Amino acid sequence: MKSYDVAVIGGGLLGCFAARNLCRRKLHIALLEAREDVCTGISRANTAIIYPGYDHKPGTLKAELCVRANARFDALCRELDVSFSRCGSLRVSFGEKADAVLRKKYENGLLLGVPGLRLLSGEDAQRMEPSLAESISSALYAPTAGTVNPWELGIAACENAAANGAALFLSTRVLGIRRTEQGYQIETDRGHFSCRAVVNCAGLQADRVQELLFPSPVHIAPDAADYLILDKATGNKPSHIIQYEPEDGGKGFNAVPTVEGSLLLGPSERENETDFAVSAAGLSFVRERAGQVLPGLDLNDTIRSFAAVRPNPQRPDGSSIGSFVIEHPGLAFWSLIGIKTPGLTCADELGRYLADKLAAELGAEENPAFDPCRPGIRRARELPLSQRAALVRENPEYGEIVCHCEEVTKAEIRETIRRGAVSVDGVKRRVGAGMGRCQGSRCERTVMELLAEELGVPVTAVRKDGPGSEILEGGHGKN
Amino acid sequence: MEKTELLIIGAGAAGISAASAAWDAGCRDIILTDRLPYPGGVLPQCLHEGFGLAAYGSELTGPAYAARLAERLAQTGVRFLPGREVLAVTKEKTAVLSGSGGIEEIRFERLILATGSRERTVGSLALAGTRPAGVFTAGQAQEMINLHHWQLGDRIVILGSGDLGMIMARRFTLEGKQVLAVLEQGESYGGIARNYHRCIEAYHIPIFYRRTIREIHGMPRITGVTVENLESGERELLCCDTLITAVGLVPERELIRGLEGKPWLSLAGNCSRVHDLADSAAAEGTKVGSLVAGQLLK
């Protein structure tokens, strides 16, 4: 039986950041993930916004963490060597009711100390962002809003935790939890883990994981949402994050100029759907909203659509809970249940919060050896030509472009596999190969060959993402 | 920095023809570059016959046609730089190349872009449903099967009846796979008649017109598609383990974004407009190559 101080259940964004922050203390950490790679559940699809924090009720943990997280985001991304674009956001309205909502949010933001907020007339907003529809009536400008690649961020946190000694157990599904004299014993499909403390970041399963030992007063009612991505070369792309404040109190909508240069549009919302299947109605909604807010967009430049699932926390009577739910049902047992927006923004702060609470309970000291920095994957395309040439002399595979759309080299793809990518999508999440306009149709074959070579498996065993997703299926057992 | 009078990007039918024609017209300082390690572009993966009727008066396979082009190229003094990706073309008439041999900058007087086309993908269709394994573009499938002998799946649905869709329907059939349906939204097949007769008709492959796919099913591997009859609106589930999309080609012009219309820039082949036949792309390459050489020699 393996023995640790803390077992973190769930290797999504929250679990990875919990593990990272627990490493700030002298604690032995195990991170348990049911799938074969991290950030493949809720974290794999997201609006990618780093929120300025004006939305939340003063005095709540959400408000406190979001404003603080935003202020620290440049530093966090420097530590983790992750791209961050502080492009600012414009929340736009098309009528009096929504104008009033923006004013309220503005005042709320001032109370919370959100820096730089400005209420703009429709004309001023249009001057600032000419791609906006002429009919907008007002806008709330938040210069501190930004965007990251959520995969890059979560995987970076995981790598940083591992570099600081956290042990990562993939394809390890938690089946049961018992109390022991020392704390807890976790039963998994890969053996038992004994630990003094449990941090439950199991995403859509977080309520059920808590129920393995304690009752959960909160239940997760998942909902799905659809997104579209437009090619980076599309015209009339906004330079700010655009958020639509609905006049009728209905669904909002975002347009996010991503760090990769593409434009993310969405979400649509649907209730009580847990699969990652895209809905036609959802896509129609996204298209309609996009046309209304950013009329110059050419939706024929769509390169991909996808669905996200979000964990809505509910009370037993079915009413929704607006705040972050942090459960503490037993000594040294913490659960994050139903952390949605702004979960991405607050992931590191939530991890820090939990680590502080647990450190107090366990009496854990600071870990002076903790290194907050994680070197990112060296990207040839980001280097000046002279340095790039030097890199190719050092390793010729930095000269071989595999993904033509995103300019990813063979050396970079090998590096993702050395860092833990085990599937075509795992490579994509780490270095963007296959994320561009041809959606991997030109690089997938080479990526598959590199995976086979590095993992020492036949190419027929190479997966898209997870068990059962083998890309080549023909003739198995027949020839 | 290296200098050349004429740089040609892309060594497919159009690029090789342009380079050879420019040489024949008297230009003696030509660089031809390609991202692949060999000349011919997409031709070596086109194992089927049907190439060269116009140019050579006989029906060749893609590799044989590519070999003829390569032979012609070898008779010239064109410098061929294979295995290089052009990263950028600047308005100062410089191209930046990347390959395992290093980063090269080439300054040119004239540029012929012959970068061919890329396939539209299923992503651009924004279909409802899952995003499983087992979905390929026709050209991607063609490369995997013909150049790498990979087996993609056993029960195949093909969306789109352009030439590539019909040719791959036959190719899967010859591989012993079951092509359940070729689905075409139009009222007739999209490619040329010769391919319809030789690929679809001759192999009795089921083709359905006025049909499209509305939804993809299955996770982690595709298990089927919802097919809509565009006349009646009726939908039905068609079970399969592989979906091949042949939904059109897009001229590949990303390198010259913002440089369109520059007097030193010419386009030849599928990056200019999508041609039905390699012969026609090659003929355009020949024409553009001679023309540009003539202007350079003035």
Short mmCIF file of C-alpha atoms in Angstrom, two decimals, chain A:
data_model
loop_
_atom_site.label_atom_id
_atom_site.label_comp_id
_atom_site.label_asym_id
_atom_site.label_seq_id
_atom_site.Cartn_x
_atom_site.Cartn_y
_atom_site.Cartn_z
CA MET A 1 0.00 0.00 0.00
CA LYS A 2 1.22 3.44 -0.92
CA SER A 3 1.31 6.01 1.82
CA TYR A 4 1.03 9.79 1.44
CA ASP A 5 0.15 12.82 3.51
CA VAL A 6 -2.46 14.09 1.07
CA ALA A 7 -4.32 12.36 -1.74
CA VAL A 8 -5.77 14.77 -4.28
CA ILE A 9 -8.57 13.07 -6.19
CA GLY A 10 -9.02 14.41 -9.70
CA GLY A 11 -6.40 15.76 -12.09
CA GLY A 12 -8.37 18.57 -13.64
CA LEU A 13 -7.39 22.22 -13.33
CA LEU A 14 -8.45 22.35 -9.68
CA GLY A 15 -6.72 19.12 -8.67
CA CYS A 16 -3.51 20.08 -10.45
CA PHE A 17 -3.47 23.47 -8.74
CA ALA A 18 -4.38 21.95 -5.36
CA ALA A 19 -1.43 19.56 -5.74
CA ARG A 20 0.86 22.41 -6.79
CA ASN A 21 -0.04 24.51 -3.78
CA LEU A 22 0.12 21.62 -1.33
CA CYS A 23 3.74 21.22 -2.47
CA ARG A 24 4.42 24.59 -0.84
CA ARG A 25 4.30 22.63 2.43
CA LYS A 26 6.37 19.71 3.63
CA LEU A 27 3.78 17.16 2.53
CA HIS A 28 3.88 14.04 0.38
CA ILE A 29 1.23 14.44 -2.26
CA ALA A 30 -0.46 11.87 -4.49
CA LEU A 31 -2.59 13.12 -7.39
CA LEU A 32 -5.07 10.47 -8.55
CA GLU A 33 -6.68 10.79 -11.98
CA ALA A 34 -9.14 8.29 -13.41
CA ARG A 35 -8.32 9.03 -17.03
CA GLU A 36 -5.02 8.47 -18.81
CA ASP A 37 -4.17 12.16 -18.91
CA VAL A 38 -4.81 15.25 -16.82
CA CYS A 39 -7.25 18.06 -17.71
CA THR A 40 -9.50 15.78 -19.76
CA GLY A 41 -12.82 16.20 -17.95
CA ILE A 42 -14.51 19.54 -17.34
CA SER A 43 -11.14 21.23 -17.87
CA ARG A 44 -10.91 20.12 -21.45
CA ALA A 45 -13.52 22.60 -22.63
CA ASN A 46 -13.83 26.09 -21.24
CA THR A 47 -14.49 29.70 -22.20
CA ALA A 48 -10.83 30.45 -21.39
CA ILE A 49 -11.56 33.83 -19.75
CA ILE A 50 -9.58 35.21 -16.82
CA TYR A 51 -12.31 37.31 -15.24
CA PRO A 52 -11.73 40.75 -13.75
CA GLY A 53 -14.05 39.86 -10.83
CA TYR A 54 -16.81 42.51 -10.93
CA ASP A 55 -19.61 39.94 -11.06
CA HIS A 56 -19.54 38.59 -7.56
CA LYS A 57 -21.18 39.63 -4.31
CA PRO A 58 -18.83 41.53 -2.01
CA GLY A 59 -17.82 39.52 1.02
CA THR A 60 -18.04 36.17 -0.74
CA LEU A 61 -15.08 33.89 -1.27
CA LYS A 62 -15.72 33.99 -5.02
CA ALA A 63 -15.39 37.77 -5.11
CA GLU A 64 -12.29 37.79 -2.93
CA LEU A 65 -10.50 35.04 -4.82
CA CYS A 66 -11.42 36.24 -8.29
CA VAL A 67 -10.17 39.81 -7.82
CA ARG A 68 -6.98 38.57 -6.16
CA ALA A 69 -6.42 35.82 -8.74
CA ASN A 70 -6.77 38.28 -11.58
CA ALA A 71 -4.22 40.64 -10.04
CA ARG A 72 -1.75 37.76 -9.65
CA PHE A 73 -2.31 36.22 -13.05
CA ASP A 74 0.68 37.73 -14.85
CA ALA A 75 2.97 36.47 -12.10
CA LEU A 76 1.34 33.02 -12.15
CA CYS A 77 1.75 32.70 -15.90
CA ARG A 78 5.35 33.85 -15.69
CA GLU A 79 6.05 31.18 -13.05
CA LEU A 80 4.40 28.48 -15.13
CA ASP A 81 5.70 29.78 -18.47
CA VAL A 82 2.20 29.92 -19.95
CA SER A 83 0.91 32.44 -22.50
CA PHE A 84 -1.47 34.99 -21.05
CA SER A 85 -3.17 37.73 -22.99
CA ARG A 86 -4.53 40.55 -20.84
CA CYS A 87 -6.63 41.82 -23.70
CA GLY A 88 -9.39 43.44 -21.61
CA SER A 89 -13.11 42.83 -21.92
CA LEU A 90 -16.11 44.77 -23.11
CA ARG A 91 -19.44 43.63 -21.73
CA VAL A 92 -22.00 45.08 -24.09
CA SER A 93 -25.73 45.77 -23.82
CA PHE A 94 -28.47 46.41 -26.34
CA GLY A 95 -31.13 48.09 -24.23
CA GLU A 96 -32.07 49.82 -21.00
CA LYS A 97 -32.44 46.77 -18.83
CA ALA A 98 -29.02 45.47 -19.73
CA ASP A 99 -27.60 49.01 -19.42
CA ALA A 100 -28.82 48.97 -15.82
CA VAL A 101 -27.17 45.58 -15.25
CA LEU A 102 -23.87 46.97 -16.53
CA ARG A 103 -24.14 49.97 -14.18
CA LYS A 104 -24.75 47.60 -11.28
CA LYS A 105 -21.78 45.47 -12.23
CA TYR A 106 -19.66 48.60 -12.57
CA GLU A 107 -20.62 49.79 -9.08
CA ASN A 108 -20.10 46.32 -7.69
CA GLY A 109 -16.68 46.21 -9.30
CA LEU A 110 -15.75 49.53 -7.72
CA LEU A 111 -16.75 48.19 -4.30
CA LEU A 112 -14.58 45.15 -4.87
CA GLY A 113 -11.62 47.21 -6.01
CA VAL A 114 -11.56 45.91 -9.59
CA PRO A 115 -9.07 48.24 -11.30
CA GLY A 116 -9.68 50.38 -14.35
CA LEU A 117 -13.41 49.76 -14.90
CA ARG A 118 -15.16 52.21 -17.20
CA LEU A 119 -18.74 52.53 -18.40
CA LEU A 120 -18.79 53.48 -22.05
CA SER A 121 -21.48 54.77 -24.37
CA GLY A 122 -22.27 52.62 -27.36
CA GLU A 123 -20.32 54.98 -29.63
CA ASP A 124 -17.25 54.97 -27.40
CA ALA A 125 -17.30 51.20 -27.20
CA GLN A 126 -17.51 51.01 -30.96
CA ARG A 127 -14.58 53.37 -31.34
CA MET A 128 -12.61 51.11 -29.04
CA GLU A 129 -13.77 47.94 -30.80
CA PRO A 130 -14.92 48.70 -34.35
CA SER A 131 -16.08 45.12 -34.91
CA LEU A 132 -19.00 45.61 -32.48
CA ALA A 133 -22.55 46.03 -33.74
CA GLU A 134 -23.68 49.62 -34.16
CA SER A 135 -26.83 49.02 -32.15
CA ILE A 136 -25.09 48.46 -28.81
CA SER A 137 -26.29 50.89 -26.19
CA SER A 138 -23.48 50.75 -23.62
CA ALA A 139 -20.48 48.74 -22.52
CA LEU A 140 -18.55 47.95 -19.36
CA TYR A 141 -14.84 47.96 -20.06
CA ALA A 142 -12.56 45.91 -17.81
CA PRO A 143 -8.91 46.30 -18.80
CA THR A 144 -7.76 43.52 -16.47
CA ALA A 145 -9.74 40.73 -18.14
CA GLY A 146 -7.64 38.26 -20.08
CA THR A 147 -7.41 34.84 -21.59
CA VAL A 148 -5.17 31.75 -21.33
CA ASN A 149 -5.13 28.33 -22.87
CA PRO A 150 -6.76 26.32 -20.04
CA TRP A 151 -4.99 23.09 -21.04
CA GLU A 152 -1.62 24.75 -21.06
CA LEU A 153 -2.30 26.23 -17.63
CA GLY A 154 -3.59 23.04 -16.00
CA ILE A 155 -0.88 20.83 -17.46
CA ALA A 156 1.75 23.36 -16.39
CA ALA A 157 0.42 23.23 -12.82
CA CYS A 158 0.56 19.43 -12.91
CA GLU A 159 4.13 19.45 -14.20
CA ASN A 160 5.09 21.96 -11.53
CA ALA A 161 3.51 19.80 -8.81
CA ALA A 162 5.34 16.74 -10.11
CA ALA A 163 8.66 18.64 -10.25
CA ASN A 164 8.10 19.52 -6.59
CA GLY A 165 7.62 15.90 -5.61
CA ALA A 166 3.90 15.20 -6.08
CA ALA A 167 3.32 11.66 -7.36
CA LEU A 168 0.95 11.42 -10.31
CA PHE A 169 -1.21 8.30 -10.66
CA LEU A 170 -3.05 8.23 -13.98
CA SER A 171 -5.71 5.72 -15.05
CA THR A 172 -6.41 5.33 -11.33
CA ARG A 173 -10.09 5.40 -10.48
CA VAL A 174 -11.23 5.88 -6.91
CA LEU A 175 -13.70 3.19 -5.86
CA GLY A 176 -14.01 3.68 -2.13
CA ILE A 177 -12.78 5.71 0.85
CA ARG A 178 -12.58 4.52 4.48
CA ARG A 179 -11.48 6.16 7.66
CA THR A 180 -8.39 4.76 9.35
CA GLU A 181 -6.52 5.64 12.53
CA GLN A 182 -4.03 7.70 10.54
CA GLY A 183 -6.66 9.35 8.37
CA TYR A 184 -8.08 7.73 5.26
CA GLN A 185 -7.62 4.77 3.00
CA ILE A 186 -8.52 5.18 -0.63
CA GLU A 187 -9.39 2.11 -2.63
CA THR A 188 -8.71 2.41 -6.35
CA ASP A 189 -8.62 0.08 -9.32
CA ARG A 190 -4.82 0.26 -9.00
CA GLY A 191 -4.48 -0.62 -5.34
CA HIS A 192 -4.91 1.17 -2.02
CA PHE A 193 -3.53 4.52 -0.93
CA SER A 194 -3.29 5.49 2.69
CA CYS A 195 -3.22 9.18 3.52
CA ARG A 196 -3.72 11.67 6.32
CA ALA A 197 -5.86 14.00 4.24
CA VAL A 198 -8.07 13.97 1.17
CA VAL A 199 -8.70 16.79 -1.29
CA ASN A 200 -11.61 15.93 -3.55
CA CYS A 201 -11.43 17.76 -6.88
CA ALA A 202 -13.27 15.08 -8.82
CA GLY A 203 -15.19 17.49 -11.04
CA LEU A 204 -18.49 16.05 -12.24
CA GLN A 205 -18.03 13.17 -9.79
CA ALA A 206 -17.09 15.32 -6.78
CA ASP A 207 -20.45 14.86 -5.03
CA ARG A 208 -20.26 11.09 -5.50
CA VAL A 209 -16.66 10.92 -4.31
CA GLN A 210 -17.65 12.72 -1.11
CA GLU A 211 -20.54 10.28 -0.75
CA LEU A 212 -18.10 7.37 -0.69
CA LEU A 213 -17.60 8.33 2.97
CA PHE A 214 -19.77 11.29 3.93
CA PRO A 215 -23.14 12.61 2.89
CA SER A 216 -23.02 15.40 0.34
CA PRO A 217 -25.53 18.20 0.88
CA VAL A 218 -24.66 19.47 -2.57
CA HIS A 219 -25.32 17.68 -5.83
CA ILE A 220 -23.98 18.35 -9.24
CA ALA A 221 -26.47 18.94 -12.03
CA PRO A 222 -24.26 19.10 -15.10
CA ASP A 223 -25.17 21.22 -18.07
CA ALA A 224 -23.60 21.25 -21.47
CA ALA A 225 -22.69 24.20 -23.66
CA ASP A 226 -21.58 24.53 -27.26
CA TYR A 227 -18.76 26.57 -28.74
CA LEU A 228 -17.45 27.48 -32.17
CA ILE A 229 -13.86 28.36 -33.08
CA LEU A 230 -13.06 30.62 -36.01
CA ASP A 231 -9.75 30.50 -37.84
CA LYS A 232 -7.07 32.94 -36.70
CA ALA A 233 -7.09 34.57 -40.13
CA THR A 234 -10.80 35.43 -39.95
CA GLY A 235 -11.67 39.06 -40.59
CA ASN A 236 -13.25 41.56 -38.17
CA LYS A 237 -11.98 39.68 -35.16
CA PRO A 238 -12.37 41.71 -31.96
CA SER A 239 -9.19 42.51 -30.06
CA HIS A 240 -11.00 42.46 -26.69
CA ILE A 241 -13.07 39.76 -25.06
CA ILE A 242 -16.66 40.63 -25.93
CA GLN A 243 -19.37 39.63 -23.48
CA TYR A 244 -23.01 40.01 -24.30
CA GLU A 245 -25.35 41.10 -21.51
CA PRO A 246 -28.81 39.91 -22.54
CA GLU A 247 -31.66 42.39 -22.37
CA ASP A 248 -34.18 39.70 -21.46
CA GLY A 249 -32.13 38.12 -18.68
CA GLY A 250 -31.53 35.10 -20.91
CA LYS A 251 -28.27 33.51 -21.91
CA GLY A 252 -25.05 35.44 -22.16
CA PHE A 253 -22.46 34.99 -24.84
CA ASN A 254 -18.72 35.55 -25.24
CA ALA A 255 -16.29 36.09 -28.07
CA VAL A 256 -12.73 35.47 -26.94
CA PRO A 257 -9.65 36.26 -29.05
CA THR A 258 -7.59 33.31 -27.82
CA VAL A 259 -3.87 33.21 -27.10
CA GLU A 260 -3.54 30.99 -30.18
CA GLY A 261 -5.02 33.76 -32.31
CA SER A 262 -8.30 32.04 -33.10
CA LEU A 263 -11.70 33.37 -32.01
CA LEU A 264 -13.76 31.34 -29.53
CA LEU A 265 -17.52 31.91 -29.63
CA GLY A 266 -19.96 30.65 -27.04
CA PRO A 267 -21.36 29.21 -24.93
CA SER A 268 -24.85 28.09 -25.61
CA GLU A 269 -26.52 26.48 -22.66
CA ARG A 270 -28.45 23.28 -22.30
CA GLU A 271 -29.63 21.66 -19.12
CA ASN A 272 -28.87 18.27 -17.63
CA GLU A 273 -26.73 16.92 -20.37
CA THR A 274 -23.50 15.32 -19.41
CA ASP A 275 -21.99 14.16 -22.64
CA PHE A 276 -19.60 16.14 -24.73
CA ALA A 277 -21.88 15.91 -27.78
CA VAL A 278 -22.50 19.14 -29.63
CA SER A 279 -26.13 20.20 -30.07
CA ALA A 280 -27.36 21.63 -33.36
CA ALA A 281 -29.68 24.03 -31.55
CA GLY A 282 -26.79 25.17 -29.37
CA LEU A 283 -24.65 25.93 -32.40
CA SER A 284 -27.50 27.87 -34.00
CA PHE A 285 -27.78 29.93 -30.85
CA VAL A 286 -24.06 30.69 -30.89
CA ARG A 287 -24.18 31.67 -34.56
CA GLU A 288 -27.19 33.90 -34.04
CA ARG A 289 -25.64 35.69 -31.06
CA ALA A 290 -22.32 36.11 -32.85
CA GLY A 291 -24.12 37.73 -35.78
CA GLN A 292 -25.96 40.08 -33.47
CA VAL A 293 -22.95 41.24 -31.44
CA LEU A 294 -20.17 41.04 -34.06
CA PRO A 295 -21.99 41.36 -37.39
CA GLY A 296 -18.82 41.45 -39.50
CA LEU A 297 -17.71 37.95 -38.56
CA ASP A 298 -17.63 35.33 -41.29
CA LEU A 299 -18.87 32.14 -39.68
CA ASN A 300 -17.73 30.19 -42.73
CA ASP A 301 -14.30 30.50 -41.13
CA THR A 302 -15.36 27.99 -38.47
CA ILE A 303 -12.64 25.41 -37.93
CA ARG A 304 -14.15 23.47 -35.05
CA SER A 305 -17.12 23.20 -32.76
CA PHE A 306 -17.17 21.46 -29.41
CA ALA A 307 -19.22 21.01 -26.30
CA ALA A 308 -18.26 21.70 -22.71
CA VAL A 309 -19.83 20.32 -19.56
CA ARG A 310 -20.14 22.40 -16.42
CA PRO A 311 -20.87 21.22 -12.89
CA ASN A 312 -23.78 23.20 -11.46
CA PRO A 313 -24.00 22.78 -7.70
CA GLN A 314 -27.55 22.28 -6.37
CA ARG A 315 -29.14 21.92 -2.97
CA PRO A 316 -31.26 18.82 -2.27
CA ASP A 317 -34.40 20.84 -3.18
CA GLY A 318 -32.95 21.43 -6.64
CA SER A 319 -32.16 25.11 -6.19
CA SER A 320 -28.84 26.29 -7.64
CA ILE A 321 -25.98 27.50 -5.53
CA GLY A 322 -24.22 30.59 -6.81
CA SER A 323 -21.12 30.45 -4.65
CA PHE A 324 -18.09 28.19 -4.69
CA VAL A 325 -18.94 25.11 -2.65
CA ILE A 326 -16.07 24.04 -0.47
CA GLU A 327 -17.12 21.18 1.75
CA HIS A 328 -15.27 20.11 4.86
CA PRO A 329 -17.26 17.08 5.99
CA GLY A 330 -14.57 15.54 8.18
CA LEU A 331 -11.17 16.24 9.62
CA ALA A 332 -8.64 16.81 6.83
CA PHE A 333 -11.19 16.01 4.13
CA TRP A 334 -11.97 18.83 1.71
CA SER A 335 -14.19 18.76 -1.34
CA LEU A 336 -14.58 21.26 -4.15
CA ILE A 337 -18.04 20.50 -5.49
CA GLY A 338 -19.42 22.34 -8.45
CA ILE A 339 -16.77 24.95 -9.03
CA LYS A 340 -17.74 26.64 -12.28
CA THR A 341 -17.09 30.19 -13.51
CA PRO A 342 -14.67 31.68 -12.48
CA GLY A 343 -13.01 28.35 -11.65
CA LEU A 344 -10.27 28.74 -14.25
CA THR A 345 -9.44 32.23 -12.98
CA CYS A 346 -9.40 31.07 -9.36
CA ALA A 347 -7.79 27.64 -9.79
CA ASP A 348 -4.46 28.63 -8.22
CA GLU A 349 -6.11 30.70 -5.48
CA LEU A 350 -8.47 27.85 -4.62
CA GLY A 351 -5.48 25.53 -4.45
CA ARG A 352 -3.69 27.95 -2.17
CA TYR A 353 -6.79 28.32 0.00
CA LEU A 354 -7.12 24.56 0.42
CA ALA A 355 -3.41 24.13 1.04
CA ASP A 356 -3.52 26.72 3.83
CA LYS A 357 -6.54 25.08 5.46
CA LEU A 358 -4.99 21.63 5.27
CA ALA A 359 -1.58 22.80 6.43
CA ALA A 360 -3.24 24.19 9.56
CA GLU A 361 -5.07 20.92 10.19
CA LEU A 362 -2.04 18.74 9.58
CA GLY A 363 0.44 21.09 11.19
CA ALA A 364 2.53 21.07 8.02
CA GLU A 365 5.51 23.39 7.74
CA GLU A 366 6.47 25.52 4.79
CA ASN A 367 8.53 23.68 2.19
CA PRO A 368 11.58 25.89 1.61
CA ALA A 369 12.56 23.79 -1.40
CA PHE A 370 9.32 24.57 -3.28
CA ASP A 371 10.08 25.96 -6.74
CA PRO A 372 7.07 27.75 -8.25
CA CYS A 373 8.63 27.85 -11.71
CA ARG A 374 8.00 25.37 -14.48
CA PRO A 375 9.83 25.71 -17.76
CA GLY A 376 7.44 25.51 -20.69
CA ILE A 377 8.04 23.59 -23.88
CA ARG A 378 10.52 25.50 -25.99
CA ARG A 379 8.65 26.74 -29.08
CA ALA A 380 10.72 27.29 -32.19
CA ARG A 381 8.14 29.63 -33.70
CA GLU A 382 8.47 32.05 -30.80
CA LEU A 383 12.21 32.55 -31.21
CA PRO A 384 13.95 35.20 -33.28
CA LEU A 385 15.44 33.67 -36.44
CA SER A 386 19.05 33.65 -35.24
CA GLN A 387 18.13 31.77 -32.06
CA ARG A 388 15.86 29.50 -34.00
CA ALA A 389 18.72 28.66 -36.36
CA ALA A 390 20.96 27.87 -33.40
CA LEU A 391 18.29 25.58 -31.97
CA VAL A 392 18.05 23.69 -35.27
CA ARG A 393 21.83 23.26 -35.35
CA GLU A 394 21.62 21.80 -31.84
CA ASN A 395 18.68 19.53 -32.69
CA PRO A 396 17.68 19.27 -36.38
CA GLU A 397 14.16 18.17 -35.42
CA TYR A 398 13.44 21.78 -34.36
CA GLY A 399 13.64 22.54 -38.08
CA GLU A 400 11.10 19.92 -39.12
CA ILE A 401 7.60 21.37 -39.13
CA VAL A 402 4.98 18.72 -38.43
CA CYS A 403 1.87 20.82 -37.77
CA HIS A 404 1.79 23.35 -40.61
CA CYS A 405 -1.10 25.42 -39.25
CA GLU A 406 0.39 26.08 -35.81
CA GLU A 407 4.03 25.63 -36.80
CA VAL A 408 4.86 22.84 -34.38
CA THR A 409 8.14 21.00 -34.89
CA LYS A 410 9.01 17.35 -34.48
CA ALA A 411 11.24 18.14 -31.51
CA GLU A 412 8.39 19.91 -29.71
CA ILE A 413 6.06 16.96 -30.27
CA ARG A 414 8.63 14.55 -28.86
CA GLU A 415 8.97 16.85 -25.87
CA THR A 416 5.20 16.70 -25.14
CA ILE A 417 5.38 12.90 -25.14
CA ARG A 418 8.35 12.94 -22.79
CA ARG A 419 6.30 15.20 -20.53
CA GLY A 420 3.34 12.85 -20.42
CA ALA A 421 1.28 13.08 -23.61
CA VAL A 422 0.01 9.58 -24.43
CA SER A 423 -2.48 10.39 -27.20
CA VAL A 424 -2.93 12.57 -30.26
CA ASP A 425 -5.17 14.92 -28.27
CA GLY A 426 -2.64 14.89 -25.41
CA VAL A 427 -0.04 16.24 -27.84
CA LYS A 428 -2.56 18.82 -29.06
CA ARG A 429 -3.33 20.00 -25.53
CA ARG A 430 0.38 20.48 -24.78
CA VAL A 431 1.65 22.11 -27.92
CA GLY A 432 -1.31 22.93 -30.18
CA ALA A 433 -0.53 20.46 -32.99
CA GLY A 434 -3.82 19.82 -34.77
CA MET A 435 -5.60 22.86 -33.31
CA GLY A 436 -5.43 24.96 -36.44
CA ARG A 437 -7.44 25.31 -39.57
CA CYS A 438 -6.74 21.83 -40.95
CA GLN A 439 -7.67 20.25 -37.59
CA GLY A 440 -4.86 17.74 -37.70
CA SER A 441 -5.72 16.29 -41.09
CA ARG A 442 -2.13 16.93 -42.25
CA CYS A 443 -0.12 16.30 -39.07
CA GLU A 444 -2.06 13.52 -37.35
CA ARG A 445 -0.20 10.74 -39.16
CA THR A 446 3.23 12.03 -38.12
CA VAL A 447 2.03 12.68 -34.58
CA MET A 448 0.78 9.08 -34.46
CA GLU A 449 4.16 7.78 -35.65
CA LEU A 450 5.99 9.86 -33.06
CA LEU A 451 3.67 8.61 -30.30
CA ALA A 452 4.22 5.01 -31.40
CA GLU A 453 7.97 5.51 -31.50
CA GLU A 454 8.29 7.31 -28.17
CA LEU A 455 5.80 5.12 -26.29
CA GLY A 456 7.17 1.93 -27.82
CA VAL A 457 3.80 0.71 -29.11
CA PRO A 458 2.58 -0.21 -32.58
CA VAL A 459 0.84 2.60 -34.43
CA THR A 460 -2.42 0.62 -34.21
CA ALA A 461 -2.34 1.19 -30.43
CA VAL A 462 -2.13 4.97 -30.75
CA ARG A 463 -5.22 6.68 -29.38
CA LYS A 464 -7.03 9.89 -30.06
CA ASP A 465 -7.83 10.40 -26.38
CA GLY A 466 -8.27 7.60 -23.88
CA PRO A 467 -9.10 3.89 -24.01
CA GLY A 468 -11.16 2.77 -26.97
CA SER A 469 -10.17 5.73 -29.13
CA GLU A 470 -7.56 3.87 -31.17
CA ILE A 471 -7.35 5.73 -34.46
CA LEU A 472 -6.69 2.72 -36.67
CA GLU A 473 -9.31 0.05 -36.31
CA GLY A 474 -9.53 -1.77 -39.60
CA GLY A 475 -9.02 -5.49 -39.77
CA HIS A 476 -8.34 -6.06 -36.09
CA GLY A 477 -8.54 -9.77 -35.44
CA LYS A 478 -9.78 -10.37 -38.97
CA ASN A 479 -6.64 -10.55 -41.04
#
